Amino acid sequence: MNQGAAAVHATPKREETTAYKILFIIGLCHLLNDSIQSVIPAMFPVLEKSMGLSFTQLGLIAFSLNIVSSIMQPVIGIIADKKSLPFALPIGLTFTLVGILGLAFAPRYEWIIVSVLLIGLGSAIFHPEGSRVAFMAAGPRRGLAQSIYQVGGNSGQALAPLITALILVPLGQKGAALFAIVAALAVGLLIYIANWYSKKLKYSSTQKKVKRAMKQIDHQVSKSIKSALILVLFLIFARSWYTSGMTNYYAFYAIEKYALTIKESQMFLFAFLVFGALGTFFGGPLADRFGKKNIIFFSMLGAAPLSAFIPFVPATLAFIMLSVAGFILMLSFSVTVVYAQELIPGKIGTMAGLTVGFAFGMGAVGSIGLGYLADLIGLPLTIMLTGFLPLLGLFTLFLPSDKTLSSWHQ
């Protein structure tokens, strides 16, 4: 083992323990952050009525959120990898706090766009540094740590149907102001996290050695590592395209095929998201035990038969299969983040930004493409074709094994 790699592993034993308290707090903050983000699409029916917005205007709101949140995440990650930014976490949520208040009381469409941009910026700042905190608190259980962190975000996103029904429908646009309380709570928790983060950096007596070692490794990144990263991102995009297609269009398909009400169709979506959140949680511990590549492969290929047959079965069976498919498919969500972080050590924030933020943006692009396809060939055929996207998981076979991944940085 060379001196650079030795420095990476030469951390005090006390740093190798898993800080569960920190993990649960950052996971809760992730839930609070993403539940606030989910307020925006949940408000679309309310804004359409209160302001008379067109579908194009609503689409621009969604685009504004996604483009800032997704594109900025890798940028923030790159900056944070060069210089740790502990207090960026509460500062990011403060942007979100201002944005949600602006959204609740916006008198005109232009103010809504500005408010959404602030929420997107807050989310872009939070996610890479949040993933870094999970990495730092993980100890030897990196898969579990990312699962605890990521399941918070997925659970927050799954709350959108409930937020619409319980808060925004009865209270209208101003009901979003209640989420300022949620944002303020997150800011308070993140100040605590930021203090822990700062102390962790000061405590580490090998921090400078680790950074020097990481720079040495960065210059030695081979074509094989770059190819593996491109393949991981491709697999994430395929998963994102499928989940975006189902969350945006399956409800319309279910209404048409099974003669469901809007409320009943939302329960299909809610089940898909909730079981996906459960899958996110279990994926990390399973990867710690059975290997990251194995879980990514099982996640994609295990969901493929279910996703392919969902459009052809009766409503009750479709509900069950959709739930199971969501669980299996999202087993790989946190695992792909850890795989990328271990693929290129020292770029924790950058990899988190690419695998979560940029992939989220690509999912939005995929959603637009599927929407265009639905207009071109019809919704039923589009949903059927979408069901075959998880088959792209076969490309997982070309990923380096966990053992190979470890050997590249020794």
Coordinates of C-alpha atoms in Angstrom, one line a residue:
M1 CA 0.0 0.0 0.0
N2 CA 1.4 3.4 -0.9
Q3 CA 1.8 6.3 1.6
G4 CA -1.1 8.2 0.1
A5 CA -3.5 5.4 0.5
A6 CA -2.2 4.6 3.9
A7 CA -3.0 8.2 5.0
V8 CA -6.6 7.7 3.9
H9 CA -7.0 4.8 6.2
A10 CA -4.9 6.1 9.0
T11 CA -7.7 7.6 11.0
P12 CA -8.1 7.2 14.8
K13 CA -10.3 4.4 15.9
R14 CA -12.7 6.8 17.6
E15 CA -13.5 8.2 14.1
E16 CA -14.4 4.7 12.8
T17 CA -17.5 4.3 15.0
T18 CA -20.9 5.0 13.5
A19 CA -22.5 8.2 14.9
Y20 CA -26.2 7.1 14.9
K21 CA -27.4 10.3 16.6
I22 CA -26.0 12.5 13.8
L23 CA -27.3 10.1 11.1
F24 CA -30.8 10.2 12.4
I25 CA -30.8 14.0 12.8
I26 CA -29.4 14.6 9.2
G27 CA -31.9 12.0 8.0
L28 CA -34.7 14.0 9.7
C29 CA -33.5 17.2 8.2
H30 CA -33.4 15.5 4.8
L31 CA -37.1 14.6 5.3
L32 CA -38.0 18.2 6.3
N33 CA -36.1 19.6 3.3
D34 CA -37.7 17.3 0.7
S35 CA -41.1 17.6 2.2
I36 CA -40.9 21.4 1.6
Q37 CA -39.7 20.7 -1.9
S38 CA -42.7 18.4 -2.4
V39 CA -45.0 21.4 -1.5
I40 CA -44.3 23.0 -4.9
P41 CA -45.8 20.3 -7.2
A42 CA -48.5 19.7 -4.6
M43 CA -49.5 23.3 -4.9
F44 CA -50.1 23.1 -8.7
P45 CA -53.9 22.5 -8.5
V46 CA -54.2 25.3 -5.9
L47 CA -52.1 27.8 -8.0
E48 CA -53.9 26.9 -11.2
K49 CA -57.2 27.9 -9.6
S50 CA -56.1 30.9 -7.4
M51 CA -54.0 32.6 -10.1
G52 CA -55.4 31.1 -13.3
L53 CA -52.1 29.7 -14.4
S54 CA -51.7 27.7 -17.6
F55 CA -50.0 24.3 -17.8
T56 CA -47.0 26.0 -19.5
Q57 CA -46.6 28.4 -16.5
L58 CA -46.9 25.4 -14.1
G59 CA -44.3 23.6 -16.1
L60 CA -41.9 26.6 -15.8
I61 CA -42.3 26.5 -12.1
A62 CA -41.3 22.8 -12.0
F63 CA -38.5 23.5 -14.4
S64 CA -37.2 26.4 -12.3
L65 CA -37.1 24.2 -9.2
N66 CA -35.5 21.2 -10.9
I67 CA -32.9 23.1 -12.9
V68 CA -31.5 25.0 -9.9
S69 CA -31.7 22.1 -7.5
S70 CA -30.2 19.5 -9.8
I71 CA -27.6 21.5 -11.8
M72 CA -26.3 23.4 -8.7
Q73 CA -25.8 20.3 -6.6
P74 CA -22.6 19.1 -8.4
V75 CA -21.3 22.7 -8.4
I76 CA -21.8 23.0 -4.6
G77 CA -20.3 19.5 -4.2
I78 CA -17.1 20.5 -6.1
I79 CA -16.7 23.7 -4.0
A80 CA -17.3 21.8 -0.7
D81 CA -14.8 19.1 -1.7
K82 CA -12.1 21.8 -2.0
K83 CA -13.1 23.5 1.3
S84 CA -15.5 22.0 3.9
L85 CA -18.5 24.3 4.5
P86 CA -20.2 23.1 7.8
F87 CA -22.5 26.1 8.1
A88 CA -23.6 25.9 4.5
L89 CA -26.3 23.5 5.8
P90 CA -28.3 26.0 8.0
I91 CA -27.6 28.8 5.5
G92 CA -29.1 26.6 2.7
L93 CA -32.3 25.9 4.7
T94 CA -32.6 29.6 5.5
F95 CA -32.9 30.2 1.7
T96 CA -35.6 27.6 1.7
L97 CA -37.3 29.3 4.7
V98 CA -37.4 32.6 2.8
G99 CA -38.6 30.8 -0.3
I100 CA -41.5 29.0 1.3
L101 CA -42.8 32.2 2.9
G102 CA -42.5 33.9 -0.5
L103 CA -44.4 31.1 -2.1
A104 CA -47.2 31.3 0.5
F105 CA -47.7 35.1 0.1
A106 CA -46.7 35.7 -3.6
P107 CA -49.1 38.1 -5.1
R108 CA -48.0 37.5 -8.7
Y109 CA -46.5 34.7 -10.9
E110 CA -43.1 36.4 -11.0
W111 CA -42.8 36.2 -7.2
I112 CA -43.6 32.5 -7.3
I113 CA -40.7 31.9 -9.7
V114 CA -38.3 33.8 -7.4
S115 CA -39.5 31.9 -4.4
V116 CA -39.1 28.6 -6.1
L117 CA -35.6 29.5 -7.2
L118 CA -34.7 30.2 -3.6
I119 CA -36.1 26.8 -2.5
G120 CA -34.2 25.1 -5.2
L121 CA -31.0 26.9 -4.2
G122 CA -31.5 25.9 -0.6
S123 CA -32.0 22.3 -1.6
A124 CA -28.9 22.4 -3.9
I125 CA -26.7 23.6 -1.0
F126 CA -28.2 21.1 1.5
H127 CA -27.9 17.8 -0.4
P128 CA -24.1 17.5 -1.1
E129 CA -23.1 18.7 2.4
G130 CA -25.8 16.5 4.0
S131 CA -24.4 13.5 2.1
R132 CA -20.9 14.5 3.4
V133 CA -22.2 14.5 7.0
A134 CA -23.7 11.0 6.5
F135 CA -20.3 9.9 5.1
M136 CA -18.4 11.3 8.0
A137 CA -20.8 9.8 10.6
A138 CA -20.9 6.4 8.9
G139 CA -17.8 4.8 10.4
P140 CA -17.6 1.4 8.7
R141 CA -21.3 1.2 7.8
R142 CA -21.4 3.5 4.8
G143 CA -24.3 1.7 3.1
L144 CA -26.5 2.0 6.3
A145 CA -25.5 5.6 6.8
Q146 CA -26.5 6.6 3.3
S147 CA -29.7 4.7 3.6
I148 CA -30.7 6.5 6.8
Y149 CA -29.9 9.8 5.1
Q150 CA -31.6 9.1 1.8
V151 CA -34.7 7.5 3.2
G152 CA -35.4 10.8 4.9
G153 CA -35.5 12.5 1.5
N154 CA -37.6 9.8 -0.2
S155 CA -40.1 9.9 2.7
G156 CA -40.4 13.7 2.4
Q157 CA -41.1 13.3 -1.3
A158 CA -43.7 10.6 -0.6
L159 CA -45.7 13.1 1.6
A160 CA -46.8 15.2 -1.5
P161 CA -50.2 13.5 -1.9
L162 CA -50.9 13.9 1.9
I163 CA -49.8 17.5 1.9
T164 CA -52.2 18.3 -1.0
A165 CA -55.2 16.6 0.7
L166 CA -54.7 17.7 4.3
I167 CA -53.2 21.2 4.1
L168 CA -53.2 22.8 0.7
V169 CA -56.7 21.9 -0.5
P170 CA -58.4 23.3 2.7
L171 CA -56.0 26.2 3.3
G172 CA -55.0 27.2 -0.2
Q173 CA -51.8 29.0 -1.2
K174 CA -51.3 30.6 2.3
G175 CA -51.3 27.0 3.8
A176 CA -47.7 26.7 2.5
A177 CA -46.7 29.2 5.2
L178 CA -47.1 26.3 7.7
F179 CA -43.9 24.8 6.2
A180 CA -41.9 27.8 7.4
I181 CA -42.2 26.2 10.8
V182 CA -40.7 23.0 9.3
A183 CA -37.9 25.0 7.7
A184 CA -37.1 26.8 10.9
L185 CA -36.9 23.5 12.8
A186 CA -34.6 22.2 10.1
V187 CA -32.4 25.3 10.5
G188 CA -32.1 24.8 14.2
L189 CA -31.2 21.1 13.8
L190 CA -28.6 21.9 11.1
I191 CA -26.9 24.5 13.4
Y192 CA -26.3 21.6 15.8
I193 CA -25.1 19.4 12.9
A194 CA -22.8 22.2 11.7
N195 CA -21.2 22.5 15.1
W196 CA -20.6 18.7 15.2
Y197 CA -19.2 18.9 11.7
S198 CA -16.8 21.7 12.6
K199 CA -15.5 19.8 15.7
K200 CA -15.1 16.7 13.6
L201 CA -12.8 18.6 11.2
K202 CA -10.8 20.1 14.0
Y203 CA -10.5 16.7 15.8
S204 CA -9.1 14.9 12.8
S205 CA -5.3 15.1 13.2
T206 CA -4.8 13.5 9.8
Q207 CA -7.1 15.8 7.9
K208 CA -4.3 17.5 5.9
K209 CA -2.6 14.1 5.2
V210 CA -5.9 12.7 3.9
K211 CA -6.4 15.7 1.6
R212 CA -2.9 15.3 0.2
A213 CA -3.6 11.6 -0.4
M214 CA -6.8 12.3 -2.1
K215 CA -5.1 14.7 -4.5
Q216 CA -2.6 12.0 -5.3
I217 CA -5.4 9.5 -6.0
D218 CA -7.3 12.1 -8.1
H219 CA -4.3 12.3 -10.6
Q220 CA -4.2 8.5 -10.8
V221 CA -7.8 8.0 -11.8
S222 CA -7.8 5.6 -14.6
K223 CA -10.0 5.3 -17.7
S224 CA -11.6 2.2 -16.1
I225 CA -12.7 4.3 -13.1
K226 CA -14.1 7.0 -15.4
S227 CA -15.9 4.4 -17.5
A228 CA -17.4 2.9 -14.3
L229 CA -18.6 6.3 -13.2
I230 CA -20.3 6.9 -16.6
L231 CA -22.0 3.5 -16.3
V232 CA -23.2 4.2 -12.8
L233 CA -24.7 7.5 -13.9
F234 CA -26.4 5.8 -16.8
L235 CA -28.0 3.2 -14.5
I236 CA -29.2 6.0 -12.2
F237 CA -30.6 7.9 -15.2
A238 CA -32.5 4.7 -16.3
R239 CA -33.9 4.3 -12.8
S240 CA -34.8 8.0 -12.6
W241 CA -36.6 7.9 -16.0
Y242 CA -38.7 5.0 -14.8
T243 CA -39.7 6.5 -11.5
S244 CA -40.4 9.9 -13.1
G245 CA -42.5 8.3 -15.7
M246 CA -44.5 6.4 -13.1
T247 CA -44.9 9.3 -10.7
N248 CA -45.9 11.8 -13.4
Y249 CA -48.1 9.7 -15.7
Y250 CA -49.2 6.4 -14.2
A251 CA -52.0 8.1 -12.2
F252 CA -53.5 9.2 -15.6
Y253 CA -53.1 5.7 -16.9
A254 CA -54.8 4.2 -13.9
I255 CA -57.7 6.6 -14.1
E256 CA -58.3 5.7 -17.8
K257 CA -57.7 1.9 -17.5
Y258 CA -59.4 1.2 -14.1
A259 CA -62.0 4.0 -14.0
L260 CA -60.5 5.4 -10.8
T261 CA -61.0 8.8 -9.2
I262 CA -58.1 11.2 -8.9
K263 CA -57.9 10.4 -5.1
E264 CA -57.9 6.7 -5.8
S265 CA -55.1 7.0 -8.4
Q266 CA -53.0 9.1 -6.0
M267 CA -53.0 6.1 -3.6
F268 CA -51.2 4.0 -6.3
L269 CA -48.6 6.8 -6.4
F270 CA -48.4 7.1 -2.7
A271 CA -47.8 3.3 -2.3
F272 CA -45.1 3.4 -5.0
L273 CA -43.3 6.2 -3.2
V274 CA -43.7 4.8 0.4
F275 CA -42.5 1.4 -0.5
G276 CA -39.7 3.0 -2.5
A277 CA -38.6 4.9 0.7
L278 CA -38.6 1.5 2.5
G279 CA -36.4 0.0 -0.2
T280 CA -34.0 3.0 0.1
F281 CA -33.6 2.2 3.8
F282 CA -33.0 -1.5 3.4
G283 CA -30.7 -1.2 0.4
G284 CA -27.7 0.2 2.4
P285 CA -27.5 -2.5 5.1
L286 CA -28.0 -5.2 2.4
A287 CA -25.1 -3.7 0.4
D288 CA -22.9 -3.7 3.5
R289 CA -23.5 -7.4 3.7
F290 CA -23.9 -8.7 0.1
G291 CA -21.9 -6.1 -1.8
K292 CA -22.9 -2.9 -3.6
K293 CA -22.7 -4.2 -7.2
N294 CA -24.9 -7.2 -6.3
I295 CA -27.6 -5.0 -4.8
I296 CA -27.5 -2.6 -7.8
F297 CA -27.9 -5.6 -10.1
F298 CA -30.7 -7.2 -8.1
S299 CA -32.5 -3.9 -7.7
M300 CA -32.7 -3.2 -11.4
L301 CA -33.3 -6.7 -12.7
G302 CA -35.5 -7.8 -9.8
A303 CA -37.9 -4.9 -10.6
A304 CA -37.9 -5.5 -14.4
P305 CA -40.5 -8.4 -14.5
L306 CA -42.9 -6.5 -12.3
S307 CA -42.5 -3.2 -14.1
A308 CA -43.1 -4.9 -17.4
F309 CA -46.3 -6.6 -16.4
I310 CA -47.9 -3.9 -14.3
P311 CA -49.8 -2.3 -17.2
F312 CA -51.5 -5.6 -18.1
V313 CA -52.9 -6.7 -14.7
P314 CA -56.1 -5.9 -12.8
A315 CA -56.2 -2.9 -10.5
T316 CA -55.6 -4.7 -7.2
L317 CA -52.7 -6.7 -8.5
A318 CA -51.3 -3.6 -10.1
F319 CA -51.3 -1.8 -6.8
I320 CA -49.4 -4.7 -5.1
M321 CA -46.9 -5.1 -8.0
L322 CA -46.3 -1.4 -8.1
S323 CA -45.6 -1.4 -4.3
V324 CA -43.1 -4.3 -4.6
A325 CA -41.5 -2.9 -7.7
G326 CA -40.9 0.5 -5.9
F327 CA -39.4 -1.3 -3.0
I328 CA -37.0 -3.5 -5.1
L329 CA -36.0 -0.7 -7.5
M330 CA -35.2 1.8 -4.8
L331 CA -32.9 -0.7 -3.0
S332 CA -30.1 0.7 -5.1
F333 CA -30.8 4.4 -4.4
S334 CA -28.4 5.0 -1.5
V335 CA -26.1 2.2 -2.8
T336 CA -25.3 4.0 -6.1
V337 CA -24.3 7.1 -4.0
V338 CA -21.8 5.1 -1.9
Y339 CA -20.5 3.2 -4.9
A340 CA -19.7 6.5 -6.7
Q341 CA -18.1 8.0 -3.5
E342 CA -15.9 4.9 -3.2
L343 CA -15.1 4.9 -6.9
I344 CA -13.6 8.4 -6.6
P345 CA -12.4 8.9 -3.0
G346 CA -12.1 12.5 -1.8
K347 CA -15.0 13.7 -4.0
I348 CA -17.8 13.0 -1.6
G349 CA -19.8 16.1 -2.3
T350 CA -19.2 16.0 -6.0
M351 CA -20.3 12.4 -6.3
A352 CA -23.4 13.0 -4.1
G353 CA -24.3 16.0 -6.4
L354 CA -23.9 13.9 -9.5
T355 CA -25.7 10.7 -8.3
V356 CA -28.6 12.5 -6.5
G357 CA -28.9 16.0 -7.9
F358 CA -27.9 15.7 -11.5
A359 CA -29.7 12.4 -11.8
F360 CA -32.8 14.1 -10.4
G361 CA -32.5 16.7 -13.1
M362 CA -32.1 14.0 -15.7
G363 CA -35.2 12.3 -14.4
A364 CA -37.1 15.6 -15.0
V365 CA -35.7 15.6 -18.6
G366 CA -36.8 12.0 -19.0
S367 CA -40.2 13.0 -17.8
I368 CA -40.5 15.6 -20.5
G369 CA -39.4 13.1 -23.1
L370 CA -42.0 10.5 -21.9
G371 CA -44.7 13.2 -21.9
Y372 CA -43.8 14.0 -25.6
L373 CA -43.9 10.3 -26.3
A374 CA -47.3 10.0 -24.7
D375 CA -48.6 12.8 -26.9
L376 CA -47.1 11.1 -30.0
I377 CA -48.0 7.4 -29.5
G378 CA -50.6 7.5 -26.7
L379 CA -50.3 7.1 -22.9
P380 CA -51.0 3.4 -22.6
L381 CA -48.2 2.4 -25.0
T382 CA -45.8 4.9 -23.3
I383 CA -46.5 3.3 -19.9
M384 CA -45.9 -0.2 -21.4
L385 CA -42.6 0.9 -22.9
T386 CA -41.6 2.6 -19.7
G387 CA -41.9 -0.7 -17.9
F388 CA -38.9 -2.0 -19.8
L389 CA -36.5 0.6 -18.6
P390 CA -35.3 -1.4 -15.6
L391 CA -34.0 -4.0 -18.0
L392 CA -31.1 -1.6 -18.7
G393 CA -29.9 -2.9 -15.3
L394 CA -28.2 -5.7 -17.3
F395 CA -25.4 -3.2 -17.9
T396 CA -24.6 -3.6 -14.1
L397 CA -22.7 -6.7 -15.2
F398 CA -20.0 -4.4 -16.6
L399 CA -19.4 -2.6 -13.3
P400 CA -16.3 -3.4 -11.4
S401 CA -16.8 -5.6 -8.4
D402 CA -16.6 -4.3 -4.9
K403 CA -13.2 -6.1 -4.5
T404 CA -11.9 -4.5 -7.6
L405 CA -13.1 -1.1 -6.5
S406 CA -11.3 -1.4 -3.2
S407 CA -8.0 -2.6 -4.9
W408 CA -7.9 0.5 -7.1
H409 CA -7.3 2.8 -4.1
Q410 CA -4.8 0.6 -2.2

